[in-house]
């Protein structure tokens, strides 16, 4: 097992990822791809529809370091058993915005995107220690709003993040909002229904055939030689992301 040097961007086949515990069909499909799944249980402090979303409880920092919510005791325990250094966030989670987004920051190389008011002292210190550049986004759900395709390409429907990522030099596909399932809300986010499981394979929690911008996504992925993998039939489902944690040696 090898740790990911860059969060979200595996250099080889993924061998370990974090996913919500509420979707066994997704877990089984990932296991069928040869990937061990660290399932993230629901937390009562988060809003019920997103209580088990991995991208609200865990934030990989690169290498073997993961920033975790204090409330996420079980995932933190499992990560430590696998050799990760788990840093506990000093800002408690809550069931209202922005208390639910203190770990929903997007890391792209040495840039961090997210809402400044949701940033903890812990994360602020990590950004300073690593000499990362922070970019404030009005969209607080920064990580689940973005599908990171490579270090220089991404997909989003959020206009603020589209502007920030484009200004940072990334090639960004901007999608119209909507058409992603997230029971309890009007719609989900593109980053919440996918994740790289190989440098050239992007797993989706549904089929792009049923998504209003499916062909645009397929063409954009083809530009970067990335193949879509559909873990289930039907519409895309926001599960809080498929977070790659480690690859094969």
PDB file of C-alpha atoms in Angstrom:
ATOM      1  CA  UNK A   1       0.000   0.000   0.000  1.00  0.00           C
ATOM      2  CA  UNK A   2       1.275   3.457  -0.919  1.00  0.00           C
ATOM      3  CA  UNK A   3      -0.128   6.751   0.368  1.00  0.00           C
ATOM      4  CA  UNK A   4      -1.334   9.401  -2.064  1.00  0.00           C
ATOM      5  CA  UNK A   5       1.112  12.272  -2.261  1.00  0.00           C
ATOM      6  CA  UNK A   6      -1.527  14.584  -3.727  1.00  0.00           C
ATOM      7  CA  UNK A   7      -5.048  14.369  -2.227  1.00  0.00           C
ATOM      8  CA  UNK A   8      -7.604  13.022  -4.659  1.00  0.00           C
ATOM      9  CA  UNK A   9      -5.072  12.261  -7.399  1.00  0.00           C
ATOM     10  CA  UNK A  10      -3.778   8.662  -7.329  1.00  0.00           C
ATOM     11  CA  UNK A  11      -0.690   7.817  -9.346  1.00  0.00           C
ATOM     12  CA  UNK A  12      -1.565   4.105  -9.575  1.00  0.00           C
ATOM     13  CA  UNK A  13      -4.554   1.815  -9.053  1.00  0.00           C
ATOM     14  CA  UNK A  14      -6.385   2.757  -5.842  1.00  0.00           C
ATOM     15  CA  UNK A  15      -6.329   0.072  -3.149  1.00  0.00           C
ATOM     16  CA  UNK A  16      -8.143   1.935  -0.346  1.00  0.00           C
ATOM     17  CA  UNK A  17     -10.850   4.580  -0.377  1.00  0.00           C
ATOM     18  CA  UNK A  18     -13.360   6.157   2.012  1.00  0.00           C
ATOM     19  CA  UNK A  19     -17.080   6.112   1.219  1.00  0.00           C
ATOM     20  CA  UNK A  20     -20.340   6.543   3.098  1.00  0.00           C
ATOM     21  CA  UNK A  21     -21.560   3.410   4.892  1.00  0.00           C
ATOM     22  CA  UNK A  22     -25.128   3.990   3.735  1.00  0.00           C
ATOM     23  CA  UNK A  23     -24.677   2.688   0.198  1.00  0.00           C
ATOM     24  CA  UNK A  24     -23.656  -1.008   0.268  1.00  0.00           C
ATOM     25  CA  UNK A  25     -24.124  -1.343  -3.497  1.00  0.00           C
ATOM     26  CA  UNK A  26     -21.395   1.281  -4.018  1.00  0.00           C
ATOM     27  CA  UNK A  27     -19.127  -0.478  -1.514  1.00  0.00           C
ATOM     28  CA  UNK A  28     -19.666  -3.820  -3.252  1.00  0.00           C
ATOM     29  CA  UNK A  29     -18.975  -2.342  -6.672  1.00  0.00           C
ATOM     30  CA  UNK A  30     -15.720  -0.787  -5.436  1.00  0.00           C
ATOM     31  CA  UNK A  31     -14.728  -4.104  -3.856  1.00  0.00           C
ATOM     32  CA  UNK A  32     -15.347  -5.653  -7.276  1.00  0.00           C
ATOM     33  CA  UNK A  33     -12.714  -3.249  -8.599  1.00  0.00           C
ATOM     34  CA  UNK A  34     -10.241  -4.665  -6.056  1.00  0.00           C
ATOM     35  CA  UNK A  35     -10.542  -1.679  -3.710  1.00  0.00           C
ATOM     36  CA  UNK A  36     -10.815  -1.943   0.060  1.00  0.00           C
ATOM     37  CA  UNK A  37     -13.446   0.457   1.358  1.00  0.00           C
ATOM     38  CA  UNK A  38     -13.237   2.311   4.641  1.00  0.00           C
ATOM     39  CA  UNK A  39     -16.920   2.917   5.335  1.00  0.00           C
ATOM     40  CA  UNK A  40     -17.826   6.156   7.094  1.00  0.00           C
ATOM     41  CA  UNK A  41     -20.762   5.840   9.527  1.00  0.00           C
ATOM     42  CA  UNK A  42     -23.343   8.591  10.081  1.00  0.00           C
ATOM     43  CA  UNK A  43     -22.798  11.255  12.733  1.00  0.00           C
ATOM     44  CA  UNK A  44     -25.788  12.600  14.638  1.00  0.00           C
ATOM     45  CA  UNK A  45     -24.234  16.084  14.700  1.00  0.00           C
ATOM     46  CA  UNK A  46     -24.516  16.423  10.902  1.00  0.00           C
ATOM     47  CA  UNK A  47     -27.734  16.953   8.908  1.00  0.00           C
ATOM     48  CA  UNK A  48     -29.382  13.556   8.406  1.00  0.00           C
ATOM     49  CA  UNK A  49     -29.155  13.420   4.566  1.00  0.00           C
ATOM     50  CA  UNK A  50     -25.357  13.939   4.664  1.00  0.00           C
ATOM     51  CA  UNK A  51     -24.582  12.444   8.076  1.00  0.00           C
ATOM     52  CA  UNK A  52     -22.309   9.736   6.647  1.00  0.00           C
ATOM     53  CA  UNK A  53     -20.666  11.785   3.893  1.00  0.00           C
ATOM     54  CA  UNK A  54     -16.936  11.141   3.906  1.00  0.00           C
ATOM     55  CA  UNK A  55     -16.129  14.587   2.506  1.00  0.00           C
ATOM     56  CA  UNK A  56     -17.634  16.212   5.605  1.00  0.00           C
ATOM     57  CA  UNK A  57     -15.743  14.025   8.086  1.00  0.00           C
ATOM     58  CA  UNK A  58     -12.312  13.417   6.536  1.00  0.00           C
ATOM     59  CA  UNK A  59      -9.862  15.620   4.627  1.00  0.00           C
ATOM     60  CA  UNK A  60      -6.741  13.921   3.211  1.00  0.00           C
ATOM     61  CA  UNK A  61      -3.709  16.207   3.373  1.00  0.00           C
ATOM     62  CA  UNK A  62      -1.263  14.207   1.258  1.00  0.00           C
ATOM     63  CA  UNK A  63       1.063  11.414   2.298  1.00  0.00           C
ATOM     64  CA  UNK A  64      -0.162   9.582   5.378  1.00  0.00           C
ATOM     65  CA  UNK A  65      -1.816  12.639   6.982  1.00  0.00           C
ATOM     66  CA  UNK A  66      -5.583  13.020   7.267  1.00  0.00           C
ATOM     67  CA  UNK A  67      -7.479  15.814   8.982  1.00  0.00           C
ATOM     68  CA  UNK A  68     -10.526  14.332  10.713  1.00  0.00           C
ATOM     69  CA  UNK A  69     -13.474  15.582  12.687  1.00  0.00           C
ATOM     70  CA  UNK A  70     -13.232  14.865  16.398  1.00  0.00           C
ATOM     71  CA  UNK A  71     -16.620  13.172  16.131  1.00  0.00           C
ATOM     72  CA  UNK A  72     -15.382  10.762  13.419  1.00  0.00           C
ATOM     73  CA  UNK A  73     -13.917   8.328  15.943  1.00  0.00           C
ATOM     74  CA  UNK A  74     -14.404   5.091  14.000  1.00  0.00           C
ATOM     75  CA  UNK A  75     -12.874   6.195  10.665  1.00  0.00           C
ATOM     76  CA  UNK A  76      -9.986   7.796  12.587  1.00  0.00           C
ATOM     77  CA  UNK A  77      -9.358   4.544  14.456  1.00  0.00           C
ATOM     78  CA  UNK A  78      -9.306   2.543  11.219  1.00  0.00           C
ATOM     79  CA  UNK A  79      -6.979   5.026   9.558  1.00  0.00           C
ATOM     80  CA  UNK A  80      -4.503   4.889  12.451  1.00  0.00           C
ATOM     81  CA  UNK A  81      -4.515   1.095  12.261  1.00  0.00           C
ATOM     82  CA  UNK A  82      -3.463   1.404   8.626  1.00  0.00           C
ATOM     83  CA  UNK A  83      -0.547   3.712   9.420  1.00  0.00           C
ATOM     84  CA  UNK A  84      -2.123   7.120   8.902  1.00  0.00           C
ATOM     85  CA  UNK A  85      -1.350  10.111  11.058  1.00  0.00           C
ATOM     86  CA  UNK A  86      -4.783  11.446  11.943  1.00  0.00           C
ATOM     87  CA  UNK A  87      -4.905  15.118  12.883  1.00  0.00           C
ATOM     88  CA  UNK A  88      -8.039  16.015  14.819  1.00  0.00           C
ATOM     89  CA  UNK A  89      -9.760  19.214  13.762  1.00  0.00           C
ATOM     90  CA  UNK A  90     -10.331  21.710  16.571  1.00  0.00           C
ATOM     91  CA  UNK A  91     -13.642  22.964  15.165  1.00  0.00           C
ATOM     92  CA  UNK A  92     -16.651  20.771  16.040  1.00  0.00           C
ATOM     93  CA  UNK A  93     -19.108  19.750  13.357  1.00  0.00           C
ATOM     94  CA  UNK A  94     -22.715  20.960  13.475  1.00  0.00           C
ATOM     95  CA  UNK A  95     -26.004  20.395  11.717  1.00  0.00           C
ATOM     96  CA  UNK A  96     -26.202  23.861  10.167  1.00  0.00           C
ATOM     97  CA  UNK A  97     -24.147  25.715   7.587  1.00  0.00           C
ATOM     98  CA  UNK A  98     -21.290  26.599   7.972  1.00  0.00           C
ATOM     99  CA  UNK A  99     -20.676  24.243  10.921  1.00  0.00           C
ATOM    100  CA  UNK A 100     -20.993  21.231   8.597  1.00  0.00           C
ATOM    101  CA  UNK A 101     -18.276  22.332   6.138  1.00  0.00           C
ATOM    102  CA  UNK A 102     -15.176  22.705   8.330  1.00  0.00           C
ATOM    103  CA  UNK A 103     -13.526  19.814   6.423  1.00  0.00           C
ATOM    104  CA  UNK A 104     -15.051  20.407   3.001  1.00  0.00           C
ATOM    105  CA  UNK A 105     -12.031  22.218   1.562  1.00  0.00           C
ATOM    106  CA  UNK A 106     -10.605  21.377  -1.843  1.00  0.00           C
ATOM    107  CA  UNK A 107      -6.851  20.822  -2.153  1.00  0.00           C
ATOM    108  CA  UNK A 108      -5.339  21.181  -5.629  1.00  0.00           C
ATOM    109  CA  UNK A 109      -1.573  20.827  -5.567  1.00  0.00           C
ATOM    110  CA  UNK A 110      -0.530  23.672  -3.216  1.00  0.00           C
ATOM    111  CA  UNK A 111      -3.830  25.540  -3.346  1.00  0.00           C
ATOM    112  CA  UNK A 112      -6.730  25.211  -0.910  1.00  0.00           C
ATOM    113  CA  UNK A 113     -10.218  26.381  -1.840  1.00  0.00           C
ATOM    114  CA  UNK A 114     -13.030  26.908   0.664  1.00  0.00           C
ATOM    115  CA  UNK A 115     -14.967  29.325   2.824  1.00  0.00           C
ATOM    116  CA  UNK A 116     -12.774  31.353   5.150  1.00  0.00           C
ATOM    117  CA  UNK A 117     -15.376  31.489   7.943  1.00  0.00           C
ATOM    118  CA  UNK A 118     -15.464  27.686   8.105  1.00  0.00           C
ATOM    119  CA  UNK A 119     -11.703  27.290   8.498  1.00  0.00           C
ATOM    120  CA  UNK A 120     -10.445  25.927  11.812  1.00  0.00           C
ATOM    121  CA  UNK A 121      -7.246  26.972  13.555  1.00  0.00           C
ATOM    122  CA  UNK A 122      -5.979  23.455  12.857  1.00  0.00           C
ATOM    123  CA  UNK A 123      -6.425  23.770   9.105  1.00  0.00           C
ATOM    124  CA  UNK A 124      -5.083  27.309   9.070  1.00  0.00           C
ATOM    125  CA  UNK A 125      -1.879  26.084  10.737  1.00  0.00           C
ATOM    126  CA  UNK A 126      -1.584  23.185   8.284  1.00  0.00           C
ATOM    127  CA  UNK A 127      -1.881  25.614   5.352  1.00  0.00           C
ATOM    128  CA  UNK A 128       0.828  27.823   6.841  1.00  0.00           C
ATOM    129  CA  UNK A 129       3.135  24.869   7.622  1.00  0.00           C
ATOM    130  CA  UNK A 130       2.856  23.520   4.082  1.00  0.00           C
ATOM    131  CA  UNK A 131       3.083  26.982   2.501  1.00  0.00           C
ATOM    132  CA  UNK A 132      -0.135  26.349   0.632  1.00  0.00           C
ATOM    133  CA  UNK A 133      -2.083  29.206  -0.926  1.00  0.00           C
ATOM    134  CA  UNK A 134      -5.636  29.676   0.370  1.00  0.00           C
ATOM    135  CA  UNK A 135      -8.355  30.972  -1.952  1.00  0.00           C
ATOM    136  CA  UNK A 136     -11.657  32.004  -0.416  1.00  0.00           C
ATOM    137  CA  UNK A 137     -14.793  30.685  -2.102  1.00  0.00           C
ATOM    138  CA  UNK A 138     -18.334  31.918  -1.499  1.00  0.00           C
ATOM    139  CA  UNK A 139     -19.347  28.310  -2.120  1.00  0.00           C
ATOM    140  CA  UNK A 140     -18.576  26.619   1.186  1.00  0.00           C
ATOM    141  CA  UNK A 141     -19.114  23.093  -0.131  1.00  0.00           C
ATOM    142  CA  UNK A 142     -15.927  23.416  -2.132  1.00  0.00           C
ATOM    143  CA  UNK A 143     -14.774  19.805  -2.226  1.00  0.00           C
ATOM    144  CA  UNK A 144     -18.118  18.223  -3.038  1.00  0.00           C
ATOM    145  CA  UNK A 145     -18.755  20.893  -5.708  1.00  0.00           C
ATOM    146  CA  UNK A 146     -15.694  19.866  -7.736  1.00  0.00           C
ATOM    147  CA  UNK A 147     -14.719  16.700  -9.560  1.00  0.00           C
ATOM    148  CA  UNK A 148     -10.923  16.797  -9.787  1.00  0.00           C
ATOM    149  CA  UNK A 149      -9.820  15.055 -13.000  1.00  0.00           C
ATOM    150  CA  UNK A 150      -6.102  15.823 -12.811  1.00  0.00           C
ATOM    151  CA  UNK A 151      -3.774  18.386 -11.274  1.00  0.00           C
ATOM    152  CA  UNK A 152      -4.756  20.834 -14.011  1.00  0.00           C
ATOM    153  CA  UNK A 153      -8.357  19.925 -14.865  1.00  0.00           C
ATOM    154  CA  UNK A 154     -11.674  19.788 -13.048  1.00  0.00           C
ATOM    155  CA  UNK A 155     -15.451  19.743 -13.428  1.00  0.00           C
ATOM    156  CA  UNK A 156     -17.942  21.883 -11.501  1.00  0.00           C
ATOM    157  CA  UNK A 157     -21.348  23.530 -11.757  1.00  0.00           C
ATOM    158  CA  UNK A 158     -20.500  26.249  -9.245  1.00  0.00           C
ATOM    159  CA  UNK A 159     -19.742  29.655 -10.822  1.00  0.00           C
ATOM    160  CA  UNK A 160     -17.508  30.847  -7.974  1.00  0.00           C
ATOM    161  CA  UNK A 161     -15.295  27.770  -8.017  1.00  0.00           C
ATOM    162  CA  UNK A 162     -15.284  27.767 -11.808  1.00  0.00           C
ATOM    163  CA  UNK A 163     -13.871  31.278 -11.731  1.00  0.00           C
ATOM    164  CA  UNK A 164     -11.307  30.547  -9.024  1.00  0.00           C
ATOM    165  CA  UNK A 165     -10.068  27.322 -10.622  1.00  0.00           C
ATOM    166  CA  UNK A 166      -9.902  28.871 -14.079  1.00  0.00           C
ATOM    167  CA  UNK A 167      -7.973  31.848 -12.717  1.00  0.00           C
ATOM    168  CA  UNK A 168      -5.579  29.391 -11.061  1.00  0.00           C
ATOM    169  CA  UNK A 169      -4.780  27.920 -14.479  1.00  0.00           C
ATOM    170  CA  UNK A 170      -6.977  24.815 -14.523  1.00  0.00           C
ATOM    171  CA  UNK A 171      -8.994  23.653 -17.488  1.00  0.00           C
ATOM    172  CA  UNK A 172     -12.523  23.517 -16.055  1.00  0.00           C
ATOM    173  CA  UNK A 173     -15.700  22.081 -17.518  1.00  0.00           C
ATOM    174  CA  UNK A 174     -18.642  24.143 -16.246  1.00  0.00           C
ATOM    175  CA  UNK A 175     -21.897  22.223 -15.977  1.00  0.00           C
ATOM    176  CA  UNK A 176     -25.439  23.453 -15.417  1.00  0.00           C
ATOM    177  CA  UNK A 177     -26.596  22.676 -11.862  1.00  0.00           C
ATOM    178  CA  UNK A 178     -29.008  19.932 -10.875  1.00  0.00           C
ATOM    179  CA  UNK A 179     -29.853  16.371 -11.939  1.00  0.00           C
ATOM    180  CA  UNK A 180     -27.822  14.704  -9.161  1.00  0.00           C
ATOM    181  CA  UNK A 181     -29.735  12.835  -6.473  1.00  0.00           C
ATOM    182  CA  UNK A 182     -29.310  13.768  -2.814  1.00  0.00           C
ATOM    183  CA  UNK A 183     -32.430  12.717  -0.899  1.00  0.00           C
ATOM    184  CA  UNK A 184     -33.513  15.505   1.447  1.00  0.00           C
ATOM    185  CA  UNK A 185     -32.137  18.255  -0.809  1.00  0.00           C
ATOM    186  CA  UNK A 186     -33.073  19.657  -4.214  1.00  0.00           C
ATOM    187  CA  UNK A 187     -29.868  18.374  -5.778  1.00  0.00           C
ATOM    188  CA  UNK A 188     -26.427  17.006  -5.029  1.00  0.00           C
ATOM    189  CA  UNK A 189     -22.969  18.004  -6.262  1.00  0.00           C
ATOM    190  CA  UNK A 190     -20.781  16.501  -8.986  1.00  0.00           C
ATOM    191  CA  UNK A 191     -17.828  15.955  -6.620  1.00  0.00           C
ATOM    192  CA  UNK A 192     -20.051  14.003  -4.266  1.00  0.00           C
ATOM    193  CA  UNK A 193     -20.846  11.322  -6.809  1.00  0.00           C
ATOM    194  CA  UNK A 194     -17.402  10.393  -8.131  1.00  0.00           C
ATOM    195  CA  UNK A 195     -13.702   9.887  -7.461  1.00  0.00           C
ATOM    196  CA  UNK A 196     -10.587   8.675  -9.238  1.00  0.00           C
ATOM    197  CA  UNK A 197      -9.822   4.988  -8.655  1.00  0.00           C
ATOM    198  CA  UNK A 198      -6.860   5.065 -11.057  1.00  0.00           C
ATOM    199  CA  UNK A 199      -5.092   7.956 -12.829  1.00  0.00           C
ATOM    200  CA  UNK A 200      -7.081   7.021 -15.930  1.00  0.00           C
ATOM    201  CA  UNK A 201     -10.362   5.793 -14.386  1.00  0.00           C
ATOM    202  CA  UNK A 202     -13.066   7.883 -12.714  1.00  0.00           C
ATOM    203  CA  UNK A 203     -15.720   6.000 -10.735  1.00  0.00           C
ATOM    204  CA  UNK A 204     -19.273   7.376 -10.705  1.00  0.00           C
ATOM    205  CA  UNK A 205     -22.131   6.417  -8.387  1.00  0.00           C
ATOM    206  CA  UNK A 206     -24.500   6.139 -11.334  1.00  0.00           C
ATOM    207  CA  UNK A 207     -24.447   6.224 -15.097  1.00  0.00           C
ATOM    208  CA  UNK A 208     -23.678   9.359 -17.087  1.00  0.00           C
ATOM    209  CA  UNK A 209     -26.286   8.076 -19.531  1.00  0.00           C
ATOM    210  CA  UNK A 210     -28.929   9.383 -17.118  1.00  0.00           C
ATOM    211  CA  UNK A 211     -27.234  12.735 -16.427  1.00  0.00           C
ATOM    212  CA  UNK A 212     -28.259  15.874 -18.324  1.00  0.00           C
ATOM    213  CA  UNK A 213     -24.628  16.708 -19.128  1.00  0.00           C
ATOM    214  CA  UNK A 214     -23.335  13.164 -19.399  1.00  0.00           C
ATOM    215  CA  UNK A 215     -21.875  13.435 -22.880  1.00  0.00           C
ATOM    216  CA  UNK A 216     -20.099  16.700 -22.018  1.00  0.00           C
ATOM    217  CA  UNK A 217     -18.494  14.942 -19.039  1.00  0.00           C
ATOM    218  CA  UNK A 218     -17.477  11.943 -21.145  1.00  0.00           C
ATOM    219  CA  UNK A 219     -15.870  14.168 -23.789  1.00  0.00           C
ATOM    220  CA  UNK A 220     -14.013  16.176 -21.145  1.00  0.00           C
ATOM    221  CA  UNK A 221     -12.705  13.002 -19.512  1.00  0.00           C
ATOM    222  CA  UNK A 222     -11.605  11.689 -22.915  1.00  0.00           C
ATOM    223  CA  UNK A 223      -9.525  14.848 -23.370  1.00  0.00           C
ATOM    224  CA  UNK A 224      -7.487  13.732 -20.347  1.00  0.00           C
ATOM    225  CA  UNK A 225      -7.589  10.018 -21.254  1.00  0.00           C
ATOM    226  CA  UNK A 226      -9.808   9.184 -18.289  1.00  0.00           C
ATOM    227  CA  UNK A 227     -12.374   6.402 -18.589  1.00  0.00           C
ATOM    228  CA  UNK A 228     -15.674   6.653 -16.664  1.00  0.00           C
ATOM    229  CA  UNK A 229     -16.591   3.639 -14.519  1.00  0.00           C
ATOM    230  CA  UNK A 230     -20.233   3.278 -13.495  1.00  0.00           C
ATOM    231  CA  UNK A 231     -20.697   1.609 -10.111  1.00  0.00           C
ATOM    232  CA  UNK A 232     -24.468   1.286 -10.438  1.00  0.00           C
ATOM    233  CA  UNK A 233     -27.231   1.846 -12.950  1.00  0.00           C
ATOM    234  CA  UNK A 234     -29.454   4.884 -12.725  1.00  0.00           C
ATOM    235  CA  UNK A 235     -28.974   8.561 -11.950  1.00  0.00           C
ATOM    236  CA  UNK A 236     -25.895   9.999 -10.274  1.00  0.00           C
ATOM    237  CA  UNK A 237     -26.135   9.918  -6.487  1.00  0.00           C
ATOM    238  CA  UNK A 238     -24.270  12.271  -4.148  1.00  0.00           C
ATOM    239  CA  UNK A 239     -22.803   9.983  -1.456  1.00  0.00           C
ATOM    240  CA  UNK A 240     -20.196  12.407  -0.143  1.00  0.00           C
ATOM    241  CA  UNK A 241     -17.556  11.435  -2.641  1.00  0.00           C
ATOM    242  CA  UNK A 242     -15.330   8.456  -3.322  1.00  0.00           C
ATOM    243  CA  UNK A 243     -12.154   9.529  -1.551  1.00  0.00           C
ATOM    244  CA  UNK A 244      -8.982   7.693  -2.665  1.00  0.00           C
ATOM    245  CA  UNK A 245      -6.632   7.122   0.266  1.00  0.00           C
ATOM    246  CA  UNK A 246      -3.970   4.692  -0.941  1.00  0.00           C
ATOM    247  CA  UNK A 247      -2.760   2.884  -4.052  1.00  0.00           C
ATOM    248  CA  UNK A 248      -1.047  -0.394  -4.762  1.00  0.00           C
ATOM    249  CA  UNK A 249       2.735  -0.362  -4.202  1.00  0.00           C
TER     250      UNK A 249
END
